[in-house]
mmCIF file of C-alpha atoms in Angstrom:
data_model
loop_
_atom_site.group_PDB
_atom_site.id
_atom_site.type_symbol
_atom_site.label_atom_id
_atom_site.label_comp_id
_atom_site.label_asym_id
_atom_site.label_seq_id
_atom_site.Cartn_x
_atom_site.Cartn_y
_atom_site.Cartn_z
ATOM 1 C CA UNK A 63 26.607 18.101 81.819
ATOM 2 C CA UNK A 64 29.788 19.913 80.917
ATOM 3 C CA UNK A 65 29.864 23.673 81.257
ATOM 4 C CA UNK A 66 30.671 24.039 77.591
ATOM 5 C CA UNK A 67 27.444 22.250 76.451
ATOM 6 C CA UNK A 68 25.348 24.225 78.991
ATOM 7 C CA UNK A 69 26.705 27.451 77.600
ATOM 8 C CA UNK A 70 25.816 26.423 73.961
ATOM 9 C CA UNK A 71 22.225 25.532 74.908
ATOM 10 C CA UNK A 72 21.738 28.811 76.712
ATOM 11 C CA UNK A 73 22.980 30.788 73.630
ATOM 12 C CA UNK A 74 20.582 28.964 71.234
ATOM 13 C CA UNK A 75 17.625 29.540 73.493
ATOM 14 C CA UNK A 76 18.408 33.191 73.732
ATOM 15 C CA UNK A 77 18.628 33.559 69.883
ATOM 16 C CA UNK A 78 15.293 31.777 69.428
ATOM 17 C CA UNK A 79 13.514 33.973 71.942
ATOM 18 C CA UNK A 80 14.920 37.079 70.273
ATOM 19 C CA UNK A 81 13.683 35.998 66.850
ATOM 20 C CA UNK A 82 10.140 35.305 68.065
ATOM 21 C CA UNK A 83 10.088 38.641 69.810
ATOM 22 C CA UNK A 84 11.198 40.417 66.645
ATOM 23 C CA UNK A 85 8.529 38.839 64.318
ATOM 24 C CA UNK A 86 5.774 38.728 66.909
ATOM 25 C CA UNK A 87 4.918 35.142 66.002
ATOM 26 C CA UNK A 88 3.596 33.405 69.104
ATOM 27 C CA UNK A 89 1.517 30.239 69.437
ATOM 28 C CA UNK A 90 -1.596 32.176 70.207
ATOM 29 C CA UNK A 91 -1.416 34.105 66.961
ATOM 30 C CA UNK A 92 -2.935 31.231 64.964
ATOM 31 C CA UNK A 93 -6.366 32.143 66.390
ATOM 32 C CA UNK A 94 -6.024 35.882 65.889
ATOM 33 C CA UNK A 95 -7.831 37.761 63.099
ATOM 34 C CA UNK A 96 -5.463 38.501 60.253
ATOM 35 C CA UNK A 97 -5.255 41.725 58.311
ATOM 36 C CA UNK A 98 -7.126 41.800 54.940
ATOM 37 C CA UNK A 99 -5.077 41.165 51.798
ATOM 38 C CA UNK A 100 -4.552 44.306 49.653
ATOM 39 C CA UNK A 101 -4.195 43.706 45.895
ATOM 40 C CA UNK A 102 -1.923 45.824 43.859
ATOM 41 C CA UNK A 103 -3.642 47.882 41.108
ATOM 42 C CA UNK A 104 -0.805 46.813 38.793
ATOM 43 C CA UNK A 105 -2.173 43.727 37.047
ATOM 44 C CA UNK A 106 1.115 43.202 35.217
ATOM 45 C CA UNK A 107 2.990 42.564 38.393
ATOM 46 C CA UNK A 108 4.908 39.263 38.218
ATOM 47 C CA UNK A 109 2.953 37.692 41.080
ATOM 48 C CA UNK A 110 -0.373 38.459 39.308
ATOM 49 C CA UNK A 111 0.720 36.958 35.939
ATOM 50 C CA UNK A 112 1.811 33.804 37.687
ATOM 51 C CA UNK A 113 -1.795 33.238 38.816
ATOM 52 C CA UNK A 114 -2.920 32.787 35.203
ATOM 53 C CA UNK A 115 -3.555 29.283 33.951
ATOM 54 C CA UNK A 116 -0.831 27.820 31.874
ATOM 55 C CA UNK A 117 -1.922 27.527 28.219
ATOM 56 C CA UNK A 118 -2.635 24.016 26.979
ATOM 57 C CA UNK A 119 -1.684 22.807 23.485
ATOM 58 C CA UNK A 120 -3.778 20.240 21.685
ATOM 59 C CA UNK A 121 -2.457 18.091 18.883
ATOM 60 C CA UNK A 122 -4.573 16.015 16.474
ATOM 61 C CA UNK A 123 -4.729 12.329 17.314
ATOM 62 C CA UNK A 124 -2.721 10.202 14.874
ATOM 63 C CA UNK A 125 -4.660 8.512 12.155
ATOM 64 C CA UNK A 126 -3.654 5.173 10.734
ATOM 65 C CA UNK A 127 -4.360 4.313 7.136
ATOM 66 C CA UNK A 128 -3.831 1.057 5.349
ATOM 67 C CA UNK A 129 -0.813 1.195 3.062
ATOM 68 C CA UNK A 130 -0.601 -0.915 -0.063
ATOM 69 C CA UNK A 131 2.744 -1.706 -1.643
ATOM 70 C CA UNK A 132 3.312 -2.663 -5.276
ATOM 71 C CA UNK A 133 6.163 -3.900 -7.362
ATOM 72 C CA UNK A 134 8.771 -1.150 -8.105
ATOM 73 C CA UNK A 135 8.213 -1.554 -11.845
ATOM 74 C CA UNK A 136 4.571 -0.446 -11.470
ATOM 75 C CA UNK A 137 5.080 2.288 -8.855
ATOM 76 C CA UNK A 138 6.767 5.646 -8.404
ATOM 77 C CA UNK A 139 8.466 6.714 -5.205
ATOM 78 C CA UNK A 140 8.175 9.883 -3.277
ATOM 79 C CA UNK A 141 9.081 11.184 0.236
ATOM 80 C CA UNK A 142 6.204 12.140 2.478
ATOM 81 C CA UNK A 143 6.723 14.577 5.375
ATOM 82 C CA UNK A 144 4.810 13.503 8.498
ATOM 83 C CA UNK A 145 3.550 16.204 10.893
ATOM 84 C CA UNK A 146 5.139 16.165 14.366
ATOM 85 C CA UNK A 147 2.669 15.014 17.004
ATOM 86 C CA UNK A 148 4.332 16.957 19.896
ATOM 87 C CA UNK A 149 6.191 20.211 20.133
ATOM 88 C CA UNK A 150 9.438 18.547 21.188
ATOM 89 C CA UNK A 151 9.307 15.821 18.530
ATOM 90 C CA UNK A 152 11.130 16.612 15.307
ATOM 91 C CA UNK A 153 9.475 16.074 11.909
ATOM 92 C CA UNK A 154 9.719 12.521 10.634
ATOM 93 C CA UNK A 155 10.260 11.429 7.089
ATOM 94 C CA UNK A 156 9.136 8.137 5.663
ATOM 95 C CA UNK A 157 9.598 6.754 2.173
ATOM 96 C CA UNK A 158 6.385 5.303 0.882
ATOM 97 C CA UNK A 159 5.166 3.916 -2.407
ATOM 98 C CA UNK A 160 2.024 4.748 -4.285
ATOM 99 C CA UNK A 161 0.470 3.519 -7.464
ATOM 100 C CA UNK A 162 -0.187 5.854 -10.352
ATOM 101 C CA UNK A 163 -3.935 6.361 -10.864
ATOM 102 C CA UNK A 164 -5.263 4.623 -13.960
ATOM 103 C CA UNK A 165 -6.012 7.007 -16.818
ATOM 104 C CA UNK A 166 -9.609 6.720 -17.815
ATOM 105 C CA UNK A 167 -10.554 6.812 -21.414
ATOM 106 C CA UNK A 168 -11.997 10.133 -22.424
ATOM 107 C CA UNK A 169 -15.467 9.626 -23.807
ATOM 108 C CA UNK A 170 -16.048 11.788 -26.792
ATOM 109 C CA UNK A 171 -19.236 13.650 -27.481
ATOM 110 C CA UNK A 172 -21.328 12.196 -30.313
ATOM 111 C CA UNK A 173 -20.291 14.915 -32.667
ATOM 112 C CA UNK A 174 -16.603 14.153 -31.907
ATOM 113 C CA UNK A 175 -16.857 10.445 -32.668
ATOM 114 C CA UNK A 176 -14.801 9.586 -35.737
ATOM 115 C CA UNK A 177 -17.110 9.047 -38.709
ATOM 116 C CA UNK A 178 -16.633 6.159 -41.049
ATOM 117 C CA UNK A 179 -16.100 7.391 -44.587
ATOM 118 C CA UNK A 180 -16.445 5.699 -47.914
ATOM 119 C CA UNK A 181 -13.682 5.741 -50.557
ATOM 120 C CA UNK A 182 -14.014 9.011 -52.526
ATOM 121 C CA UNK A 183 -13.575 7.068 -55.736
ATOM 122 C CA UNK A 184 -17.284 6.090 -55.416
ATOM 123 C CA UNK A 185 -18.516 9.691 -55.454
ATOM 124 C CA UNK A 186 -20.779 10.520 -58.460
ATOM 125 C CA UNK A 187 -18.984 11.829 -61.598
ATOM 126 C CA UNK A 188 -19.376 11.946 -65.327
ATOM 127 C CA UNK A 189 -17.071 9.514 -67.177
ATOM 128 C CA UNK A 190 -16.496 8.271 -70.751
ATOM 129 C CA UNK A 191 -18.624 5.283 -71.685
ATOM 130 C CA UNK A 192 -17.848 2.941 -74.606
ATOM 131 C CA UNK A 193 -20.469 0.249 -74.000
ATOM 132 C CA UNK A 194 -23.162 -0.884 -76.387
ATOM 133 C CA UNK A 195 -26.143 0.158 -74.307
ATOM 134 C CA UNK A 196 -28.385 3.016 -75.356
ATOM 135 C CA UNK A 197 -28.681 6.355 -73.448
ATOM 136 C CA UNK A 198 -31.078 6.095 -70.556
ATOM 137 C CA UNK A 199 -30.038 2.533 -69.660
ATOM 138 C CA UNK A 200 -28.756 1.726 -66.176
ATOM 139 C CA UNK A 201 -25.748 -0.649 -66.111
ATOM 140 C CA UNK A 202 -24.489 -2.162 -62.880
ATOM 141 C CA UNK A 203 -20.895 -3.493 -62.829
ATOM 142 C CA UNK A 204 -20.978 -5.653 -59.699
ATOM 143 C CA UNK A 205 -17.277 -6.506 -59.955
ATOM 144 C CA UNK A 206 -16.092 -2.902 -59.848
ATOM 145 C CA UNK A 207 -19.023 -1.665 -57.663
ATOM 146 C CA UNK A 208 -20.193 1.019 -60.103
ATOM 147 C CA UNK A 209 -23.567 1.942 -61.530
ATOM 148 C CA UNK A 210 -23.660 3.801 -64.848
ATOM 149 C CA UNK A 211 -26.567 5.853 -66.216
ATOM 150 C CA UNK A 212 -25.718 5.911 -69.897
ATOM 151 C CA UNK A 213 -25.947 9.389 -71.539
ATOM 152 C CA UNK A 214 -25.535 10.645 -75.034
ATOM 153 C CA UNK A 215 -22.244 11.384 -76.770
ATOM 154 C CA UNK A 216 -20.371 8.522 -75.174
ATOM 155 C CA UNK A 217 -20.799 9.779 -71.587
ATOM 156 C CA UNK A 218 -22.261 8.203 -68.500
ATOM 157 C CA UNK A 219 -23.140 9.284 -64.999
ATOM 158 C CA UNK A 220 -21.226 6.973 -62.708
ATOM 159 C CA UNK A 221 -22.174 6.192 -59.044
ATOM 160 C CA UNK A 222 -20.554 3.991 -56.465
ATOM 161 C CA UNK A 223 -22.749 1.097 -55.161
ATOM 162 C CA UNK A 224 -22.776 -1.746 -52.711
ATOM 163 C CA UNK A 225 -23.661 -5.184 -54.122
ATOM 164 C CA UNK A 226 -24.664 -8.644 -52.924
ATOM 165 C CA UNK A 227 -22.254 -10.426 -50.611
ATOM 166 C CA UNK A 228 -20.819 -13.807 -51.517
ATOM 167 C CA UNK A 229 -23.589 -16.261 -52.374
ATOM 168 C CA UNK A 230 -26.131 -13.487 -53.021
ATOM 169 C CA UNK A 231 -24.800 -11.990 -56.240
ATOM 170 C CA UNK A 232 -26.878 -12.218 -59.390
ATOM 171 C CA UNK A 233 -26.994 -11.038 -63.025
ATOM 172 C CA UNK A 234 -29.849 -10.193 -65.264
ATOM 173 C CA UNK A 235 -31.896 -7.527 -67.071
ATOM 174 C CA UNK A 236 -35.104 -6.051 -65.607
ATOM 175 C CA UNK A 237 -37.109 -2.848 -66.011
ATOM 176 C CA UNK A 238 -37.928 -0.497 -63.242
ATOM 177 C CA UNK A 239 -41.504 -1.295 -62.322
ATOM 178 C CA UNK A 240 -41.983 0.962 -59.310
ATOM 179 C CA UNK A 241 -40.450 4.008 -57.672
ATOM 180 C CA UNK A 242 -40.916 4.845 -53.948
ATOM 181 C CA UNK A 243 -39.921 7.786 -51.675
ATOM 182 C CA UNK A 244 -38.808 6.734 -48.181
ATOM 183 C CA UNK A 245 -40.106 3.196 -48.811
ATOM 184 C CA UNK A 246 -41.116 0.835 -46.052
ATOM 185 C CA UNK A 247 -39.300 -2.462 -45.601
ATOM 186 C CA UNK A 248 -40.834 -5.946 -45.515
ATOM 187 C CA UNK A 249 -37.994 -8.435 -45.370
ATOM 188 C CA UNK A 250 -38.868 -11.795 -47.065
ATOM 189 C CA UNK A 251 -39.470 -14.828 -44.865
ATOM 190 C CA UNK A 252 -36.218 -16.465 -46.102
ATOM 191 C CA UNK A 253 -34.199 -13.489 -44.854
ATOM 192 C CA UNK A 254 -35.976 -13.445 -41.477
ATOM 193 C CA UNK A 255 -35.308 -17.156 -40.967
ATOM 194 C CA UNK A 256 -31.716 -16.806 -42.118
ATOM 195 C CA UNK A 257 -30.940 -13.905 -39.770
ATOM 196 C CA UNK A 258 -32.722 -15.604 -36.856
ATOM 197 C CA UNK A 259 -30.189 -18.455 -37.060
ATOM 198 C CA UNK A 260 -27.443 -15.832 -36.602
ATOM 199 C CA UNK A 261 -29.156 -14.519 -33.531
ATOM 200 C CA UNK A 262 -30.549 -11.359 -35.206
ATOM 201 C CA UNK A 263 -34.248 -10.714 -35.149
ATOM 202 C CA UNK A 264 -35.653 -8.757 -38.093
ATOM 203 C CA UNK A 265 -38.944 -6.930 -38.026
ATOM 204 C CA UNK A 266 -41.772 -8.137 -40.197
ATOM 205 C CA UNK A 267 -42.426 -4.556 -41.325
ATOM 206 C CA UNK A 268 -40.597 -1.312 -40.837
ATOM 207 C CA UNK A 269 -41.941 2.045 -41.881
ATOM 208 C CA UNK A 270 -39.880 4.354 -44.059
ATOM 209 C CA UNK A 271 -37.481 6.835 -42.442
ATOM 210 C CA UNK A 272 -33.819 7.586 -41.758
ATOM 211 C CA UNK A 273 -33.467 4.355 -39.758
ATOM 212 C CA UNK A 274 -34.936 2.176 -42.535
ATOM 213 C CA UNK A 275 -32.327 0.059 -44.412
ATOM 214 C CA UNK A 276 -33.876 0.999 -47.744
ATOM 215 C CA UNK A 277 -32.946 4.635 -47.261
ATOM 216 C CA UNK A 278 -34.536 7.653 -48.968
ATOM 217 C CA UNK A 279 -35.554 6.130 -52.390
ATOM 218 C CA UNK A 280 -36.094 2.727 -53.956
ATOM 219 C CA UNK A 281 -36.359 1.575 -57.574
ATOM 220 C CA UNK A 282 -37.990 -1.858 -57.799
ATOM 221 C CA UNK A 283 -36.692 -4.243 -60.468
ATOM 222 C CA UNK A 284 -39.300 -6.241 -62.444
ATOM 223 C CA UNK A 285 -41.065 -8.926 -60.433
ATOM 224 C CA UNK A 286 -37.959 -9.770 -58.346
ATOM 225 C CA UNK A 287 -37.354 -8.938 -54.665
ATOM 226 C CA UNK A 288 -34.284 -6.865 -55.689
ATOM 227 C CA UNK A 289 -34.185 -3.075 -55.689
ATOM 228 C CA UNK A 290 -31.823 -0.157 -56.262
ATOM 229 C CA UNK A 291 -32.180 1.734 -52.970
ATOM 230 C CA UNK A 292 -30.476 4.060 -50.557
ATOM 231 C CA UNK A 293 -28.823 3.103 -47.272
ATOM 232 C CA UNK A 294 -28.358 4.445 -43.766
ATOM 233 C CA UNK A 295 -24.809 3.002 -43.771
ATOM 234 C CA UNK A 296 -23.035 4.992 -46.560
ATOM 235 C CA UNK A 297 -19.584 3.631 -45.518
ATOM 236 C CA UNK A 298 -20.601 0.257 -47.023
ATOM 237 C CA UNK A 299 -20.620 1.634 -50.546
ATOM 238 C CA UNK A 300 -18.039 -0.129 -52.588
ATOM 239 C CA UNK A 301 -18.375 -3.381 -50.652
ATOM 240 C CA UNK A 302 -20.290 -6.642 -51.124
ATOM 241 C CA UNK A 303 -22.529 -6.568 -48.083
ATOM 242 C CA UNK A 304 -26.198 -6.806 -49.201
ATOM 243 C CA UNK A 305 -28.561 -9.712 -49.727
ATOM 244 C CA UNK A 306 -28.643 -9.004 -53.508
ATOM 245 C CA UNK A 307 -30.030 -5.462 -53.681
ATOM 246 C CA UNK A 308 -27.949 -2.632 -55.209
ATOM 247 C CA UNK A 309 -27.488 0.050 -52.544
ATOM 248 C CA UNK A 310 -26.411 3.704 -52.982
ATOM 249 C CA UNK A 311 -25.860 6.693 -50.819
ATOM 250 C CA UNK A 312 -29.115 8.492 -50.050
ATOM 251 C CA UNK A 313 -28.106 11.629 -51.930
ATOM 252 C CA UNK A 314 -27.015 9.563 -54.919
ATOM 253 C CA UNK A 315 -30.170 7.493 -55.173
ATOM 254 C CA UNK A 316 -32.207 10.688 -54.870
ATOM 255 C CA UNK A 317 -30.312 12.084 -57.865
ATOM 256 C CA UNK A 318 -30.777 8.863 -59.846
ATOM 257 C CA UNK A 319 -34.434 8.774 -58.867
ATOM 258 C CA UNK A 320 -35.059 12.113 -60.567
ATOM 259 C CA UNK A 321 -33.225 11.104 -63.762
ATOM 260 C CA UNK A 322 -34.989 7.849 -64.590
ATOM 261 C CA UNK A 323 -38.604 6.790 -65.185
ATOM 262 C CA UNK A 324 -40.644 3.645 -64.737
ATOM 263 C CA UNK A 325 -39.792 1.298 -67.526
ATOM 264 C CA UNK A 326 -36.092 2.141 -67.561
ATOM 265 C CA UNK A 327 -33.944 -0.820 -68.491
ATOM 266 C CA UNK A 328 -31.543 -2.059 -65.792
ATOM 267 C CA UNK A 329 -28.691 -4.405 -66.680
ATOM 268 C CA UNK A 330 -26.829 -6.122 -63.859
ATOM 269 C CA UNK A 331 -23.612 -7.765 -65.005
#
């Protein structure tokens, strides 16, 4: 070995021995009892705060929904901002389509339902009358849908009426043979059979009341099945809708009922 190498090894050995002597770290120290660890009363010291557990951040798991797409003519477009799933992920924007919700029809309360009205020309009024019939006679003009109660001095009390539909109109003269308040209804067998063919079932008998088709009053004409009576469908006044009877508004037939007597002559023309 060269003297130069020997000198280098000797120097390194000397430095190592000096370092061990300065720190007091010998092989036998591993079995020696160590001094207790003394904690600093300062809990804000950097080495103490480093012992704390690192906070964890939780993010909601992504949810996947089924998207439906429609034709552009039936849809509107909007930009939806998606929430970032991680702290280092920037917000994402995606253009989606959605369909406008259908507007449901607003159901009106019963009192708000539009009421069918009859033409005001058929409201009762006093008019001039130039006919040949004597005062106290009832004259029904089926063509113009008017009923006249002839009065003195060339006047008449005029009411609007509903008359027989096509095929059920008639003409004739009969006296009033009976008066009834809130009459019951017994439709004739011919009417029951005729309506059954149309798919409508009529009762054999119906007691008087607001739901009864004969209304509040009835004036029976001679020995026929025809009557002058009220109706629970006042919007039909002025139309040809009945099976031959002359129908009036309930308040109008009540007024006529008080003005005439049994035996009054009725002319239907």
